PDB file of C-alpha atoms and ligand atoms in Angstrom:
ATOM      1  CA  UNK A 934      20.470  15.437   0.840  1.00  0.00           C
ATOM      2  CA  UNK A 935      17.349  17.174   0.965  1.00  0.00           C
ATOM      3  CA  UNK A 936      14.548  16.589   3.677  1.00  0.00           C
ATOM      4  CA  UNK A 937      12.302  13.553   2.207  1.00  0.00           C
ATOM      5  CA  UNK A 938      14.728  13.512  -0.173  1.00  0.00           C
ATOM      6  CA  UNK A 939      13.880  14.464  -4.083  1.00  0.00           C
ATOM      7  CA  UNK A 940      11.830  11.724  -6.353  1.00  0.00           C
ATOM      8  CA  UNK A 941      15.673  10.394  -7.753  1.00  0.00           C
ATOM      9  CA  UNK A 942      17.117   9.704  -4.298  1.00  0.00           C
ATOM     10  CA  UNK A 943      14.344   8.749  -1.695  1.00  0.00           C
ATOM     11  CA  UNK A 944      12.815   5.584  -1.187  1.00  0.00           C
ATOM     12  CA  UNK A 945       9.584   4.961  -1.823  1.00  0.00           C
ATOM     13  CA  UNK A 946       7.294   4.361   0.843  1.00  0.00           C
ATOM     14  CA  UNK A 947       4.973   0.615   0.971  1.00  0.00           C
ATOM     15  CA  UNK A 948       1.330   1.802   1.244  1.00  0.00           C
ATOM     16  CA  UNK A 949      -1.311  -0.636   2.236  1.00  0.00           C
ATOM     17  CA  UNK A 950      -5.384   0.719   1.704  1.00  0.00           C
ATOM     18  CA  UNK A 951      -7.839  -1.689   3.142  1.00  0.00           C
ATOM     19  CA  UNK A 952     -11.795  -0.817   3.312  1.00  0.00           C
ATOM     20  CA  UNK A 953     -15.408  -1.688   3.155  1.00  0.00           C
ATOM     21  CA  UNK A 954     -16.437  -3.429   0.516  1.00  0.00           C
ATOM     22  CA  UNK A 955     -18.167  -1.276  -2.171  1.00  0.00           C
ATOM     23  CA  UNK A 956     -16.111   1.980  -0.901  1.00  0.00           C
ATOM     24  CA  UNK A 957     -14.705   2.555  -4.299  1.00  0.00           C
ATOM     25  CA  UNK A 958     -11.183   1.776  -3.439  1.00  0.00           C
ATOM     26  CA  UNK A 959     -10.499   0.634  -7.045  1.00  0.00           C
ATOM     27  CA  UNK A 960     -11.791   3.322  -8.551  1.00  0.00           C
ATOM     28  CA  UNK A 961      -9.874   5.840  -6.494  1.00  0.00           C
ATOM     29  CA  UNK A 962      -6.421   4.001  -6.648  1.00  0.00           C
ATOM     30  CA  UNK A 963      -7.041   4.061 -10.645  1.00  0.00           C
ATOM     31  CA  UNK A 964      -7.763   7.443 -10.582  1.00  0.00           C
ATOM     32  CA  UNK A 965      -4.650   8.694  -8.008  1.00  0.00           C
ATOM     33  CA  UNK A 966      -2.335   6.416 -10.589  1.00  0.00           C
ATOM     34  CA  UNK A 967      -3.554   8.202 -13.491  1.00  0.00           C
ATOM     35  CA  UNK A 968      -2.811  11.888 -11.994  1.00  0.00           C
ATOM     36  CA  UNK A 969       0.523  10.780 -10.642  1.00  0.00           C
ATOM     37  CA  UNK A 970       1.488   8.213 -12.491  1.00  0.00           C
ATOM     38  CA  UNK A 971       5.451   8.977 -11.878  1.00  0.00           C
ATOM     39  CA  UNK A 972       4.979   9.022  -8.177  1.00  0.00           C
ATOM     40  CA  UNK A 973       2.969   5.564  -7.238  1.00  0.00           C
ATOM     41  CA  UNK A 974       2.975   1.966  -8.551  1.00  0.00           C
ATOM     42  CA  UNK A 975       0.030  -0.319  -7.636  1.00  0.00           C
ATOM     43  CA  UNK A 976       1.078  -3.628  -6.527  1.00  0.00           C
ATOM     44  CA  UNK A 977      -0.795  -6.919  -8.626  1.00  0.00           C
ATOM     45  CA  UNK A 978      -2.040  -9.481  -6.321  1.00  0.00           C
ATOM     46  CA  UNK A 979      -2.206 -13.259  -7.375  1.00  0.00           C
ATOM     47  CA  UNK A 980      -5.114 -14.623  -6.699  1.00  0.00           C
ATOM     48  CA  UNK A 981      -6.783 -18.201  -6.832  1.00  0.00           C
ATOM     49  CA  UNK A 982     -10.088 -16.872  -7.426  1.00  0.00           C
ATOM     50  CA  UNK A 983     -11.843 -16.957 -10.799  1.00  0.00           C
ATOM     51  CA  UNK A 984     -11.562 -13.939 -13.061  1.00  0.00           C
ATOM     52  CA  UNK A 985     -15.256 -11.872 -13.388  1.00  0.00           C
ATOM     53  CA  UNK A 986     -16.118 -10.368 -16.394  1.00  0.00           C
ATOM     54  CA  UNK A 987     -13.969  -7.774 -17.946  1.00  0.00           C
ATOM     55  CA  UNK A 988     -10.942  -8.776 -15.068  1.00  0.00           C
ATOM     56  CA  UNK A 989      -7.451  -9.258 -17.212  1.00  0.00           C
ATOM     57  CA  UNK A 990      -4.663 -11.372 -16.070  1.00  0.00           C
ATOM     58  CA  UNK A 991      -1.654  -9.630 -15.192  1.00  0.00           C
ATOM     59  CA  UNK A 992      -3.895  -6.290 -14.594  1.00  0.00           C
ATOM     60  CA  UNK A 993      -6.608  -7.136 -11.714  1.00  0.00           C
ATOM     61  CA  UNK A 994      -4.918 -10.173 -10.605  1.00  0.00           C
ATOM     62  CA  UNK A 995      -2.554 -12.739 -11.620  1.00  0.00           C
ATOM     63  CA  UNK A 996      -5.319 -15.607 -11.668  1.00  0.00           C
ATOM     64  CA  UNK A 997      -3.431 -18.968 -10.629  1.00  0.00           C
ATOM     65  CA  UNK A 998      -4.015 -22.275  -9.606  1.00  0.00           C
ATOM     66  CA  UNK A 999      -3.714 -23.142  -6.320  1.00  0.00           C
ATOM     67  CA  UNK A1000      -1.010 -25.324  -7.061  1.00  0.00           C
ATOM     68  CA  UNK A1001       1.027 -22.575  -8.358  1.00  0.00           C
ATOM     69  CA  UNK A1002       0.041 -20.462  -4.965  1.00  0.00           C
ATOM     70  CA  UNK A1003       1.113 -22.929  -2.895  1.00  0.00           C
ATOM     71  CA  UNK A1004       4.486 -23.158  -4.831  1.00  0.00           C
ATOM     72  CA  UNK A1005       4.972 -19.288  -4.606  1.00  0.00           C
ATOM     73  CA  UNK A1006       4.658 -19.849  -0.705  1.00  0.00           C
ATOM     74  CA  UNK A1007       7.464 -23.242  -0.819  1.00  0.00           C
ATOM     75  CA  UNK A1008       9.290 -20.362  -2.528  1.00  0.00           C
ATOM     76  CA  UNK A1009       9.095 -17.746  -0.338  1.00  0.00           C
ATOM     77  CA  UNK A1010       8.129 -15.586  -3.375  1.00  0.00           C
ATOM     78  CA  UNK A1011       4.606 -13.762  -1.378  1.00  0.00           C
ATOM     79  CA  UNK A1012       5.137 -10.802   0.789  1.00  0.00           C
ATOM     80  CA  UNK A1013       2.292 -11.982   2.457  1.00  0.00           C
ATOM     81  CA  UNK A1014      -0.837 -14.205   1.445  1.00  0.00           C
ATOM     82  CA  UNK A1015      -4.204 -15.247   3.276  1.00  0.00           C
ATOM     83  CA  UNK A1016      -7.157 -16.841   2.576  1.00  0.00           C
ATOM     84  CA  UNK A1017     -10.479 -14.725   1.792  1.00  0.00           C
ATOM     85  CA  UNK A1018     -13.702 -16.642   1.022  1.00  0.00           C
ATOM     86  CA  UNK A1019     -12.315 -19.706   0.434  1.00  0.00           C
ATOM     87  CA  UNK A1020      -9.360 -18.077  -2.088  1.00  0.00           C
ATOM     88  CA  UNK A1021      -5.637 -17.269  -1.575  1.00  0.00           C
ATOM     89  CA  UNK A1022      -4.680 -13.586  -2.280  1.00  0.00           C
ATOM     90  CA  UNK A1023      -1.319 -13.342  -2.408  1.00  0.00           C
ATOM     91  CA  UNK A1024       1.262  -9.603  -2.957  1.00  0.00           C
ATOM     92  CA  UNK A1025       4.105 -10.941  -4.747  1.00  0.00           C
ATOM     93  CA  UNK A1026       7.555  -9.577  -4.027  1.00  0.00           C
ATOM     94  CA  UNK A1027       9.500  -9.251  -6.786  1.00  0.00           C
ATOM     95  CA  UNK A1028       7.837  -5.929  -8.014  1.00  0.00           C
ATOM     96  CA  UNK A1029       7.156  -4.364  -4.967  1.00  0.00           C
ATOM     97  CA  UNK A1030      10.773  -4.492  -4.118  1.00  0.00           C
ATOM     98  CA  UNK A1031      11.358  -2.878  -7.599  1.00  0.00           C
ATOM     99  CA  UNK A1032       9.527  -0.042  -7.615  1.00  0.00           C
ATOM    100  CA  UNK A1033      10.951   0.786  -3.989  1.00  0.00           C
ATOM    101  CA  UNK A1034      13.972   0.493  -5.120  1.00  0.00           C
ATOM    102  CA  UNK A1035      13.347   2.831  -8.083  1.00  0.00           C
ATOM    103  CA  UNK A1036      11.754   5.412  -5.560  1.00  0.00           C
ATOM    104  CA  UNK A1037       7.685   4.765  -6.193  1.00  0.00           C
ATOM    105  CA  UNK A1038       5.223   4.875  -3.783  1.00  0.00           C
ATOM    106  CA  UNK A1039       3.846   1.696  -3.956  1.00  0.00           C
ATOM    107  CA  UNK A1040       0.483   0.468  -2.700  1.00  0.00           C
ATOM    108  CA  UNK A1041      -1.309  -2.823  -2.063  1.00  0.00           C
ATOM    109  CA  UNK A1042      -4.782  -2.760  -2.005  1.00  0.00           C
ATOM    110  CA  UNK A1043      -5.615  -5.703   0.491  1.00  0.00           C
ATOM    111  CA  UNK A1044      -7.868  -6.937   3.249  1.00  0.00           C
ATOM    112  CA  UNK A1045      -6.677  -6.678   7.254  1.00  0.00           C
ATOM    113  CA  UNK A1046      -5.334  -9.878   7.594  1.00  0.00           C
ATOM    114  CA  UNK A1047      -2.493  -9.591   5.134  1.00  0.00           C
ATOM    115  CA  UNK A1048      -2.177  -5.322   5.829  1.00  0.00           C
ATOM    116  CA  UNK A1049      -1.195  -6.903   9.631  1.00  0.00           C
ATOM    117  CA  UNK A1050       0.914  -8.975   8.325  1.00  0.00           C
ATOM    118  CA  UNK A1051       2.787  -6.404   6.523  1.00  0.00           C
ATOM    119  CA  UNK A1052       3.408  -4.098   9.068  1.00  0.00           C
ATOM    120  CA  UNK A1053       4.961  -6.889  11.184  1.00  0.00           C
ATOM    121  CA  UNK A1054       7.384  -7.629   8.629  1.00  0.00           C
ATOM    122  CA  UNK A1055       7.594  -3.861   7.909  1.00  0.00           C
ATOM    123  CA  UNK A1056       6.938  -1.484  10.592  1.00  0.00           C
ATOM    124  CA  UNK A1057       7.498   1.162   8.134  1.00  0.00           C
ATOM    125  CA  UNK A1058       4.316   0.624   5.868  1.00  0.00           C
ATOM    126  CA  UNK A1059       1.745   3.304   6.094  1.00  0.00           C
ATOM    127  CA  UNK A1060      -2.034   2.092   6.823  1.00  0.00           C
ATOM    128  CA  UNK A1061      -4.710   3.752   5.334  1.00  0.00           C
ATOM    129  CA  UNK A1062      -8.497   2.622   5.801  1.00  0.00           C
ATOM    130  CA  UNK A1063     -10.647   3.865   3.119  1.00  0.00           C
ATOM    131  CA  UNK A1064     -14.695   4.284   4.221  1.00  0.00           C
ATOM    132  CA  UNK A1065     -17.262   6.205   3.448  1.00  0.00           C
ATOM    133  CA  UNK A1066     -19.471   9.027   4.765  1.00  0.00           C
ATOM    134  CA  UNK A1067     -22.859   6.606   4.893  1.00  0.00           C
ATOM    135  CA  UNK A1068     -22.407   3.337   5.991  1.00  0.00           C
ATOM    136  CA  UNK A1069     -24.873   0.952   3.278  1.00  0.00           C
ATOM    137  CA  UNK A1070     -26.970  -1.579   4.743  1.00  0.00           C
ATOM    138  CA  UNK A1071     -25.574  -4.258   2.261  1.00  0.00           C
ATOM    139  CA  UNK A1072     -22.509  -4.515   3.025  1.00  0.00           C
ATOM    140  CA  UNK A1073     -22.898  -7.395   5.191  1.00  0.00           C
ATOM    141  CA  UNK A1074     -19.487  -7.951   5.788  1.00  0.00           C
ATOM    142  CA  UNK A1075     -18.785  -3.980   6.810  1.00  0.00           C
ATOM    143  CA  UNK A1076     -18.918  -5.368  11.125  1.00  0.00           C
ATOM    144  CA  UNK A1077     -15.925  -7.451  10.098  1.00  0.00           C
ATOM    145  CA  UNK A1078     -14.008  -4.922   8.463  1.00  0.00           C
ATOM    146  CA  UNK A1079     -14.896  -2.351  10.604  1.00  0.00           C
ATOM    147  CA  UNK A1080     -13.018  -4.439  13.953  1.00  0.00           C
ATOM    148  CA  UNK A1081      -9.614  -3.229  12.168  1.00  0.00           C
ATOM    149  CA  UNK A1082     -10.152   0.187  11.302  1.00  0.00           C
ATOM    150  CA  UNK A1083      -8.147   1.457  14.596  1.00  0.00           C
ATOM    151  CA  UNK A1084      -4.717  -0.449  13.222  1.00  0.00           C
ATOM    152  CA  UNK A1085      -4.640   1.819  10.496  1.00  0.00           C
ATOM    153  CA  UNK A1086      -2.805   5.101  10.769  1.00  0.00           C
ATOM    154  CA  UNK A1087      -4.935   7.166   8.393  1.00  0.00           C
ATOM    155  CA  UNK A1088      -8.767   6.773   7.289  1.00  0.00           C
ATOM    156  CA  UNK A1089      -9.740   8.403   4.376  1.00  0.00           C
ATOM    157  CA  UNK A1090     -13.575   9.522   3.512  1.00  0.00           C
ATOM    158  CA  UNK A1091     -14.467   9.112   0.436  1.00  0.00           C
ATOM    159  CA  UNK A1092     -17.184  10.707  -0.175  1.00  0.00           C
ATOM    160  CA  UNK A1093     -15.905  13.050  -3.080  1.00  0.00           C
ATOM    161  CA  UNK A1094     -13.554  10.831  -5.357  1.00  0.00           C
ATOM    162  CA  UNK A1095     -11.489  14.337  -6.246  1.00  0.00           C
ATOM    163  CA  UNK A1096     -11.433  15.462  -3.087  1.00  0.00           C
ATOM    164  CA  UNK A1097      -9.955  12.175  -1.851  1.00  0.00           C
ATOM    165  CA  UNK A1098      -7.796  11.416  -4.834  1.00  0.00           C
ATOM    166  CA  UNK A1099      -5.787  14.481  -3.226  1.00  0.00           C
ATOM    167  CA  UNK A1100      -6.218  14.013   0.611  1.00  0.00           C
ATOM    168  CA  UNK A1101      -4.830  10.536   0.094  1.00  0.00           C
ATOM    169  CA  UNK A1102      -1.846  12.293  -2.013  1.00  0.00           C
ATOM    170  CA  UNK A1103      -1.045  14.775   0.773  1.00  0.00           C
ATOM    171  CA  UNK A1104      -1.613  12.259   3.356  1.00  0.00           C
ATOM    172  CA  UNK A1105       1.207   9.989   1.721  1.00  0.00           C
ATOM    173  CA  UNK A1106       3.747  12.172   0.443  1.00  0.00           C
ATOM    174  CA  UNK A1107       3.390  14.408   4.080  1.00  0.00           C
ATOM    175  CA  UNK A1108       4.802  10.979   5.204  1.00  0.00           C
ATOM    176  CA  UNK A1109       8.035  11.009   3.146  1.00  0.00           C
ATOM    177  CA  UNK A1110       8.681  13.848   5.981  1.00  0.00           C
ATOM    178  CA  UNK A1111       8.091  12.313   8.907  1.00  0.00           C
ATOM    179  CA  UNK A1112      11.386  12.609  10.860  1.00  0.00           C
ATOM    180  CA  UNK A1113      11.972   8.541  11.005  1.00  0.00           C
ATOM    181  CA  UNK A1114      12.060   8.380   7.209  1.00  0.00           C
ATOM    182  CA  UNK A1115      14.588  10.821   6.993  1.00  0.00           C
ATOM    183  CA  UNK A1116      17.210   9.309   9.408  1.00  0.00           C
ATOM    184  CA  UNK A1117      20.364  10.186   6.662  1.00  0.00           C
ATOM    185  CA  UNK A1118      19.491  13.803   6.189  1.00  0.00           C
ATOM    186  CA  UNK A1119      19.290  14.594  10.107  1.00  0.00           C
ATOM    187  CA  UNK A1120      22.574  12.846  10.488  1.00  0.00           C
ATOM    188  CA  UNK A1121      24.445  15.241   8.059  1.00  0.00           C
ATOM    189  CA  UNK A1122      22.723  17.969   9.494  1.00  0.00           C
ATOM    190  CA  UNK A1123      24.473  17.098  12.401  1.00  0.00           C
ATOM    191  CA  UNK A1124      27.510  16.048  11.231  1.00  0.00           C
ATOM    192  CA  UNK A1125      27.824  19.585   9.459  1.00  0.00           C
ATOM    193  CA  UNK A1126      26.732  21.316  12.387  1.00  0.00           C
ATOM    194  CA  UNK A1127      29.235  19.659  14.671  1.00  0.00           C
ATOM    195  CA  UNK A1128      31.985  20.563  11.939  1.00  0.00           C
ATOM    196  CA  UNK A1129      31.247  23.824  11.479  1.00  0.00           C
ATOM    197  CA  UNK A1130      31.401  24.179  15.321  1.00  0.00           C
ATOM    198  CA  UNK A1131      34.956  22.698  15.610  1.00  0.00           C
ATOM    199  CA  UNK A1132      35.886  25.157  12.660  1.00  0.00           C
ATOM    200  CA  UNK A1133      35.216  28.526  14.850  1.00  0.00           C
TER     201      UNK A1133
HETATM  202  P1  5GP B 279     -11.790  -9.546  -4.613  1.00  0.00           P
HETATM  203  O1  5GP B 279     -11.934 -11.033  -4.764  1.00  0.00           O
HETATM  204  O2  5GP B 279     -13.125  -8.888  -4.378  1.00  0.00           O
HETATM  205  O3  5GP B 279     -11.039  -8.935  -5.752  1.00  0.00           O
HETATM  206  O4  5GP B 279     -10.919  -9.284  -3.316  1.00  0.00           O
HETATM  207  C1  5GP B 279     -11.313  -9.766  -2.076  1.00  0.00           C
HETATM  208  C2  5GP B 279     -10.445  -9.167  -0.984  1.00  0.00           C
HETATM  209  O5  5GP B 279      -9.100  -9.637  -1.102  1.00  0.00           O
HETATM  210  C3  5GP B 279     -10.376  -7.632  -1.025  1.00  0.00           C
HETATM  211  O6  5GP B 279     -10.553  -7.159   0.307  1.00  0.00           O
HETATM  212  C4  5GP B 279      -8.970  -7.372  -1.517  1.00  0.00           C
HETATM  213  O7  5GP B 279      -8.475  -6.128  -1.027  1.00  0.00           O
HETATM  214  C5  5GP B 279      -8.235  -8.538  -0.922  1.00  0.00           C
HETATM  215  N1  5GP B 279      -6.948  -8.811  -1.594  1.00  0.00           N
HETATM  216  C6  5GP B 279      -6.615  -8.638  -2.889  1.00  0.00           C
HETATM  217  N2  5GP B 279      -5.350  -8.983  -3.121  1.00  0.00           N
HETATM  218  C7  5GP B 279      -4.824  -9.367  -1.928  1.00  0.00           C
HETATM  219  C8  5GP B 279      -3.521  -9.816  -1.507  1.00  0.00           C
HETATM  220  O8  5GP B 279      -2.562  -9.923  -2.266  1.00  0.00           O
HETATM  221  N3  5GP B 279      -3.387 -10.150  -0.197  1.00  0.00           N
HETATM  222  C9  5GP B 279      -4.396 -10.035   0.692  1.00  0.00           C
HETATM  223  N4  5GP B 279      -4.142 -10.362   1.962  1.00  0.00           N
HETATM  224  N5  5GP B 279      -5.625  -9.606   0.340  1.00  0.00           N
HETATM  225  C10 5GP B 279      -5.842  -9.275  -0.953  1.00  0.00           C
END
């Protein structure tokens, strides 16, 4: 065992980023998947919202009907789902479990309600709100979001996308050594200590 274990053996950690509207969280979730593309998997959402231009099934969103939503919820198949604007958003399971299992970082880019949700379910998930150094007068929904921003456990500026791209790196894999994530290693630690004491 090694402390936060090595990118074979440890688990990968469930990331949810929430934030303002218009704060660029696509473009800096595309960007921290494309320089560490062996480290983090971005969850897909389904969604029963209509595709906008140049959206892709499968890539944005999985768009479905809400027939098909509603059966994913019968089936238990949505880590968690809520209603936005009138739509269901929706993280499926199946993948994020996956990539866990195979040791990825994975995140799920999602609004409050469902990020609460989450961390019910699994205490473990790391928060991060993502804002921005001036707050823009239209975002009109910005008061809304902004009565959540103290849940989270991190906020990240981003006013400089490179900049952030690697605070938001550091930030998550300084987690993988936070001493509750790394429960195993401190019990051989102790176990070896407490043998090699027995052995003098
Ligand atoms: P948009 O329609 O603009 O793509 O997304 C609207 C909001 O829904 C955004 O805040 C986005 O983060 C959120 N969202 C996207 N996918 C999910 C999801 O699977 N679950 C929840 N709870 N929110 C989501």
């Amino acid at each position: 065992y090694r402390i936060g274990g090595n990118k074979v053996n440890r688990k990968g950690i469930l990331i949810v980023v929430s934030g303002f509207s218009g704060s660029g969280k696509g473009t800096l979730m595309k960007e921290l998947l494309s320089r560490y593309p062996d480290t983090y998997a971005l969850s897909v959402s389904a969604t029963t919202r209509q595709p906008r231009d140049g959206e892709q099934d499968g890539r944005e969103y999985f768009f479905i009907s809400k027939d098909e939503f509603e059966k994913m919820i019968a089936k238990d198949e949505l880590i968690e789902y809520a209603r936005y604007v009138k739509n269901y958003y929706g993280t499926p399971k199946e993948y994020v479990r996956k990539q866990l299992d195979a040791g990825k970082d994975v995140i799920l880019e999602i609004e409050i309600q469902g990020a609460l949700k989450v961390k019910e379910e699994f205490p473990d998930t790391l928060l991060l709100f993502e804002t921005m150094d001036v707050i823009e007068s239209r975002m009109n929904r910005a008061c809304e979001e902004a009565e959540g921003m103290d849940y989270y456990d991190y906020l990240v500026v981003n006013d400089d996308l490179n900049m952030c791209v690697e605070e938001m790196h550091m930030i998550i894999q300084g987690e993988h050594r936070r001493s509750f994530r790394n429960e195993a290693f401190m019990k051989t630690i102790k176990e070896d200590l407490e043998r090699l004491k027995g052995e003098n």
